[in-house]
CSV table of C-alpha atoms in Angstrom, one decimal:
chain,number,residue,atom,x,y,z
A,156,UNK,CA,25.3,139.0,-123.1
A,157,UNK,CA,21.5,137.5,-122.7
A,158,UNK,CA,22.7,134.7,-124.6
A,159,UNK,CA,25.8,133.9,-122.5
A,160,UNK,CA,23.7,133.9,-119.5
A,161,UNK,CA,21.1,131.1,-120.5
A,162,UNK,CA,23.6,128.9,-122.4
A,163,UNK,CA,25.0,128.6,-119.0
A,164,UNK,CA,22.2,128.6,-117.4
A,165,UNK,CA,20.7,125.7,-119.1
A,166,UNK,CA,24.3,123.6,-119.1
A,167,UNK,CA,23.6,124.4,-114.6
A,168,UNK,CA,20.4,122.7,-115.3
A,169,UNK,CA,21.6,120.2,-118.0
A,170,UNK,CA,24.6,118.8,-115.3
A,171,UNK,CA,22.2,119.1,-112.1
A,172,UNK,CA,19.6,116.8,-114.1
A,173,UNK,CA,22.8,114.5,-114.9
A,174,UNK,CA,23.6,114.8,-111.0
A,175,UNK,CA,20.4,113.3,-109.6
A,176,UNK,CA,20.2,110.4,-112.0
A,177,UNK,CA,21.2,107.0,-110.3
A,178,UNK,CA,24.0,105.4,-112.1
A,179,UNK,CA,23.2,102.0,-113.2
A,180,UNK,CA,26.2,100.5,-112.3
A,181,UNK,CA,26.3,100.9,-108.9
A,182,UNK,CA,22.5,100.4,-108.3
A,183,UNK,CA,22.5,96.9,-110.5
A,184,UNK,CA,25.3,94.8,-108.0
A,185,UNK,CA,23.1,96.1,-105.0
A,186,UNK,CA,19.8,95.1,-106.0
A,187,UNK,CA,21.9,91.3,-106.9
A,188,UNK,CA,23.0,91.4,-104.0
A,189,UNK,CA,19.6,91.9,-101.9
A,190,UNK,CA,18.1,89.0,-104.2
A,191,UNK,CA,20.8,86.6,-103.0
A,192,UNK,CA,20.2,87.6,-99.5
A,193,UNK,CA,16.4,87.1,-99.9
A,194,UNK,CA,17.3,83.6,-101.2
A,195,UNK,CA,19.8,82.5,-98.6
A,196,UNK,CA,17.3,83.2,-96.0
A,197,UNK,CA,14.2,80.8,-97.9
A,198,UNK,CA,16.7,78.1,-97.9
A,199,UNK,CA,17.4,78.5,-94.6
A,200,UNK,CA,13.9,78.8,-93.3
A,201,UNK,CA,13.1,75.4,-95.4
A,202,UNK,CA,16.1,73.6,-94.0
A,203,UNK,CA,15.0,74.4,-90.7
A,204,UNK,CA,11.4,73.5,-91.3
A,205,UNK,CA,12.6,69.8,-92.6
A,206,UNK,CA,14.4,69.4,-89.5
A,207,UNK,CA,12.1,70.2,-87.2
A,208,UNK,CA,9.5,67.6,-88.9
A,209,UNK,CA,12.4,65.1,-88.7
A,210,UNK,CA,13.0,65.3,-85.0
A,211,UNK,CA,9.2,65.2,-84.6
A,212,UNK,CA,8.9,62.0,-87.1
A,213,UNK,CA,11.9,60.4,-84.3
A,214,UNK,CA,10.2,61.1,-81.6
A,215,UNK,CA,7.1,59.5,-82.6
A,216,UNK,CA,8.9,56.6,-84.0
A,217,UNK,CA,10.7,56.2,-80.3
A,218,UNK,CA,8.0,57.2,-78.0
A,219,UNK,CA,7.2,53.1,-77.7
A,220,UNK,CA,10.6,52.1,-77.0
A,221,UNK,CA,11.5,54.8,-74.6
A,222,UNK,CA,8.4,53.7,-72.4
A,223,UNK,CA,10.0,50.4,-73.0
A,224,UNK,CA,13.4,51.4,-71.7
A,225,UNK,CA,12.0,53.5,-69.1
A,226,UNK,CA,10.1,50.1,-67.7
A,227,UNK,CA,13.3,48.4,-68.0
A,228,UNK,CA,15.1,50.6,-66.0
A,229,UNK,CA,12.6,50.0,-63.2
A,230,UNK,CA,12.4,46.9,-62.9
A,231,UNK,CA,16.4,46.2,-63.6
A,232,UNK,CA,16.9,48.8,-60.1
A,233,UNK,CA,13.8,46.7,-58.2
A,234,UNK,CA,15.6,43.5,-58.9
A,235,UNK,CA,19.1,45.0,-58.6
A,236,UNK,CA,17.7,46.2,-54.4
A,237,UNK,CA,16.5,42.4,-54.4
A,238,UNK,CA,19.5,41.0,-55.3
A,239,UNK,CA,21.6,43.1,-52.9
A,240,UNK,CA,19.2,41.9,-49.6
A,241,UNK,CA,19.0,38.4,-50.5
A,242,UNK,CA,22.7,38.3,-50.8
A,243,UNK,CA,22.9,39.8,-47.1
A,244,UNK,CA,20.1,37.5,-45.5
A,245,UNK,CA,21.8,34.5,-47.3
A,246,UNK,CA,24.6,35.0,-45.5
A,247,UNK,CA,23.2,35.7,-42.2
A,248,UNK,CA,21.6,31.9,-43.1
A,249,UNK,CA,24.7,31.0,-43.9
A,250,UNK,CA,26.2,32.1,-40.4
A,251,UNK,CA,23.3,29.9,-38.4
A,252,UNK,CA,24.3,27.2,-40.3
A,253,UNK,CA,27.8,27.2,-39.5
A,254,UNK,CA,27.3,28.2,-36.2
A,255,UNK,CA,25.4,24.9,-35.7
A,256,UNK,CA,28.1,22.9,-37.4
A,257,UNK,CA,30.7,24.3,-35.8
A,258,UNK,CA,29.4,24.2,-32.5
A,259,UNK,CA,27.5,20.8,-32.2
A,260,UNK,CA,27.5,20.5,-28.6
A,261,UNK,CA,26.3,24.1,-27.7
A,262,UNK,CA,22.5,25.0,-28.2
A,263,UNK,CA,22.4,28.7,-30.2
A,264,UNK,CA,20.2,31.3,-28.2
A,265,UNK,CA,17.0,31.8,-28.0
A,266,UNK,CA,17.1,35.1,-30.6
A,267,UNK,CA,18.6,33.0,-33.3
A,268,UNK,CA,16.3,30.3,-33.0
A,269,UNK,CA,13.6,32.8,-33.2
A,270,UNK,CA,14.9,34.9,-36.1
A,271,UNK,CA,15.7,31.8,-38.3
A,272,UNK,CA,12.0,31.2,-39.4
A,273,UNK,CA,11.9,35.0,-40.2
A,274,UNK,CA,14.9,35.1,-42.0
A,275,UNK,CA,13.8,32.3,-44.3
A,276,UNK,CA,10.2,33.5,-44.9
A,277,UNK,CA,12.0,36.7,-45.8
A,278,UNK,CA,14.7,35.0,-48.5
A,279,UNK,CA,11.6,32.6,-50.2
A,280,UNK,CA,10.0,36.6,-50.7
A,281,UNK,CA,12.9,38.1,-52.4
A,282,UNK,CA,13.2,35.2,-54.6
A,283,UNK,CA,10.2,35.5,-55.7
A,284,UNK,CA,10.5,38.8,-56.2
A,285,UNK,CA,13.2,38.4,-58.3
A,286,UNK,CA,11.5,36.0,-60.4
A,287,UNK,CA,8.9,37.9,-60.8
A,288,UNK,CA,11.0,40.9,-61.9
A,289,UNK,CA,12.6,39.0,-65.0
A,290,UNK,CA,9.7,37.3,-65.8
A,291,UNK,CA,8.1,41.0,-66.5
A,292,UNK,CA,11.4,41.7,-68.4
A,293,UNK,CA,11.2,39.0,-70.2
A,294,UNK,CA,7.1,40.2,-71.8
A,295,UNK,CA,8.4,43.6,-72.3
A,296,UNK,CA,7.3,44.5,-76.0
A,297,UNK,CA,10.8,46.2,-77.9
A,298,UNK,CA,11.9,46.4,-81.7
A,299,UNK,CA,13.4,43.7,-82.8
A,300,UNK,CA,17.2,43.3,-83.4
A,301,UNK,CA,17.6,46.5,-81.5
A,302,UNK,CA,19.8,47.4,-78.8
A,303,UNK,CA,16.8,47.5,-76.6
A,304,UNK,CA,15.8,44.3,-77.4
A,305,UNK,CA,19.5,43.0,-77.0
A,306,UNK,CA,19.6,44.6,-73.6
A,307,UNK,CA,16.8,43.3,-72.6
A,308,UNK,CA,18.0,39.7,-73.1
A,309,UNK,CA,20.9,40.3,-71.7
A,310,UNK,CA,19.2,41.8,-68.4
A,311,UNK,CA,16.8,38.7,-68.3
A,312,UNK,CA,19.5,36.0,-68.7
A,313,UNK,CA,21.6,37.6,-65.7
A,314,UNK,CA,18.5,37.9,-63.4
A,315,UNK,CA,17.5,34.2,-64.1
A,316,UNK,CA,21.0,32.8,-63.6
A,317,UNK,CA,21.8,35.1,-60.1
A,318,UNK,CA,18.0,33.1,-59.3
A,319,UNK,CA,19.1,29.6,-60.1
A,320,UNK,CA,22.2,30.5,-58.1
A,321,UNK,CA,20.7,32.0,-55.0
A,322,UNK,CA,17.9,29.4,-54.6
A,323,UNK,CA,20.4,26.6,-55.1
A,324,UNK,CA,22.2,27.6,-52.1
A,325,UNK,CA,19.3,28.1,-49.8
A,326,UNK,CA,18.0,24.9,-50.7
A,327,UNK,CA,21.4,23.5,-49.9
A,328,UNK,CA,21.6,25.5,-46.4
A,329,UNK,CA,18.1,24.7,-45.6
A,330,UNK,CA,19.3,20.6,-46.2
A,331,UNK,CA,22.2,21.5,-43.9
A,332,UNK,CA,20.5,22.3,-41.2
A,333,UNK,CA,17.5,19.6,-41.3
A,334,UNK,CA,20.0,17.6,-41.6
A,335,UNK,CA,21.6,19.0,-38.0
A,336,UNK,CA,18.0,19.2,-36.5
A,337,UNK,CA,17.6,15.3,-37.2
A,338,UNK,CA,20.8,14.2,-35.5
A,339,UNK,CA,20.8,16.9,-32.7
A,340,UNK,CA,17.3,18.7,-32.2
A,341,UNK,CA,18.8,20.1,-29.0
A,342,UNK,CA,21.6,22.1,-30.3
A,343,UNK,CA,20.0,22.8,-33.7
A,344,UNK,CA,19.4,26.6,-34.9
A,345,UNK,CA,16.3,25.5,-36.5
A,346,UNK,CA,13.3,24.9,-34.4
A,347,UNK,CA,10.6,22.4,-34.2
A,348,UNK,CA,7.4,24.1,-36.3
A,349,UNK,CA,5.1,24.2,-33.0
A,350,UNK,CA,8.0,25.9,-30.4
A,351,UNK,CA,8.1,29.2,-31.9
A,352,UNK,CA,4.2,29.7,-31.6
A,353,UNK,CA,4.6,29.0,-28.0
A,354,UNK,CA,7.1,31.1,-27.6
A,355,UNK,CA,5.5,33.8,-29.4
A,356,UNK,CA,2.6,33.4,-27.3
A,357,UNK,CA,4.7,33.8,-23.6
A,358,UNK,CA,4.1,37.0,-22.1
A,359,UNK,CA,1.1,37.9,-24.6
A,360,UNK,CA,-1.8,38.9,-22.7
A,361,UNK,CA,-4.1,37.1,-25.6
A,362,UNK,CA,-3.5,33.8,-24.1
A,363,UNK,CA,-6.3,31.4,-23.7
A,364,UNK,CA,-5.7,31.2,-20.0
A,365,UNK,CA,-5.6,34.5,-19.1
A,366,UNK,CA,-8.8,35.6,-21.1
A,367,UNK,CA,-11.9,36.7,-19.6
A,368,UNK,CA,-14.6,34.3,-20.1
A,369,UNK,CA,-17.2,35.8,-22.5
A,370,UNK,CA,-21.2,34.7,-21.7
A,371,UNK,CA,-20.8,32.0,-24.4
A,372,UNK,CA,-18.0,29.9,-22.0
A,373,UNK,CA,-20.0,30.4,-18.8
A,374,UNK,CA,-20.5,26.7,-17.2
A,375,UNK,CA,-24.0,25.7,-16.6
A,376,UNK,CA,-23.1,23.3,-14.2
A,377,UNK,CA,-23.8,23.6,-10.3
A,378,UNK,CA,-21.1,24.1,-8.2
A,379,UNK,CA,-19.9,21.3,-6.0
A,380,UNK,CA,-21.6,21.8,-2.0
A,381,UNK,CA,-19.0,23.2,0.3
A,382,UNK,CA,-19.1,21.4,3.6
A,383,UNK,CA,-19.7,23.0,6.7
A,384,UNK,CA,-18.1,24.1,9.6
A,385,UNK,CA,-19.1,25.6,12.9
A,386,UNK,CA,-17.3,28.1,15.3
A,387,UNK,CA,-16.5,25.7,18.1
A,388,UNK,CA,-15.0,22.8,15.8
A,389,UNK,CA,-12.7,25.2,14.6
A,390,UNK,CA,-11.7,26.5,18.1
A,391,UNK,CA,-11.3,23.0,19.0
A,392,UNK,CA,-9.0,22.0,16.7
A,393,UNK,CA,-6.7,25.4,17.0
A,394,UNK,CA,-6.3,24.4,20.9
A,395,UNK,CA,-5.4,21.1,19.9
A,396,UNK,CA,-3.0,22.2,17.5
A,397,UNK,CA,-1.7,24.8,20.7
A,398,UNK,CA,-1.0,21.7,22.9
A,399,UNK,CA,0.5,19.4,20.5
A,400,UNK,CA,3.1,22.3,19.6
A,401,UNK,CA,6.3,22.7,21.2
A,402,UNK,CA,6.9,25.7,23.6
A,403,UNK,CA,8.9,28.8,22.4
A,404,UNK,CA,11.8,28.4,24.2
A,405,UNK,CA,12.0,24.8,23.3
A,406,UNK,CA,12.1,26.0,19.8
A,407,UNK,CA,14.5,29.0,19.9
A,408,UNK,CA,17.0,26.6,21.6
């Protein structure tokens, strides 16, 4: 009976032991499995490390020619607002000019003879404004045989040839209208060069008459003696003046 009881007691122990082993087959695909994992995520961590040093290698490589775009852009928008205003005052010339040609025997008013020399001092800034602008496009440092670069010649030859264009015809309205001034000065928008500085000058309380004389302008010279008159000369000639005139009646009738 003894022996019964520890023959199964050591085949208890014998399948608990058995129990509490890990079977290789299910433990070997796991740990494979883990492994794999642990490599996906080393190649990912590299692939994202290469890209991050690739967009850092293009941004260095493209920091000159963004500055360069970025310049481009500003002066393209300046010169784009220049071309915009000349346009308008042009036309505006373009109006005095026709209203002088069209109207040879009426003289314009005063306000568009004033505002013509304006108006023209204004267009010669613009336009050199403008040539100014693509002159600066033109020096701009870019990559070569680049879409920059391309742009930028493109840009420069359009600025230059709206230039030409626009100083052509306000060379051509300014000989217009010299040309109206010389046969009719009278009914000419555009002025004589010394009448609008005296215009100007009306109603400005800087005139040279109506300052006060400073110590500097104060005449030296002696006045001129005033003659003289006494009280009974001047009593005499008011009687005489009282009998020569009419009487009152004479000259309400």
């Amino acid at each position: 009976m003894w022996e019964c009881m520890i023959s199964e007691t050591r085949k208890g122990r014998h399948k608990r032991s058995n129990e509490e082993k890990p079977s290789p087959s299910r433990d070997a695909p796991l740990e494979l499995q883990l492994a794999g994992i642990r490599r996906d995520r080393t190649s990912q961590l590299e692939k994202l490390r290469a890209a991050a040093q690739r967009s850092r290698r293009r941004e260095s490589e493209a920091e000159a020619p963004s500055d360069a775009g970025y310049r481009l852009k500003q002066l393209y928008s300046r010169a784009s607002q220049d071309l915009a205003s000349l346009a308008s005052q042009l036309a505006q010339h373009n109006g005095l000019r026709q209203f002088s040609a069209t109207f040879s025997t009426r003289a314009p008013p005063l306000e568009l003879r004033m505002l013509l020399p304006e108006l023209e001092a204004s267009i010669e800034t613009l336009l050199s404004s403008l040539s100014s602008c693509s002159e600066e496009i033109a020096l701009l440092q870019v990559p070569s045989e680049t879409r920059l670069a391309t742009l930028r010649d493109a840009v420069c030859s359009y600025l230059r040839s709206e230039h030409e264009d626009a100083k052509g015809h306000f060379h051509e309205q300014c000989t217009h209208m010299r040309a109206l001034r010389s046969v009719s000065p009278l009914t000419s928008p555009m002025t004589m060069p010394v009448l609008p500085k005296k215009l100007s000058g009306l109603g400005s309380p800087e005139l040279s008459y109506m300052k006060e004389p400073g110590p500097s302008s104060v005449s030296t010279r002696s006045s001129p003696e005033m003659p003289e008159f006494t009280l009974e000369e001047f009593k005499l000639d008011e009687d005489s003046e009282a009998e020569d005139a009419p009487p009152f009646a004479a000259v309400m009738s």
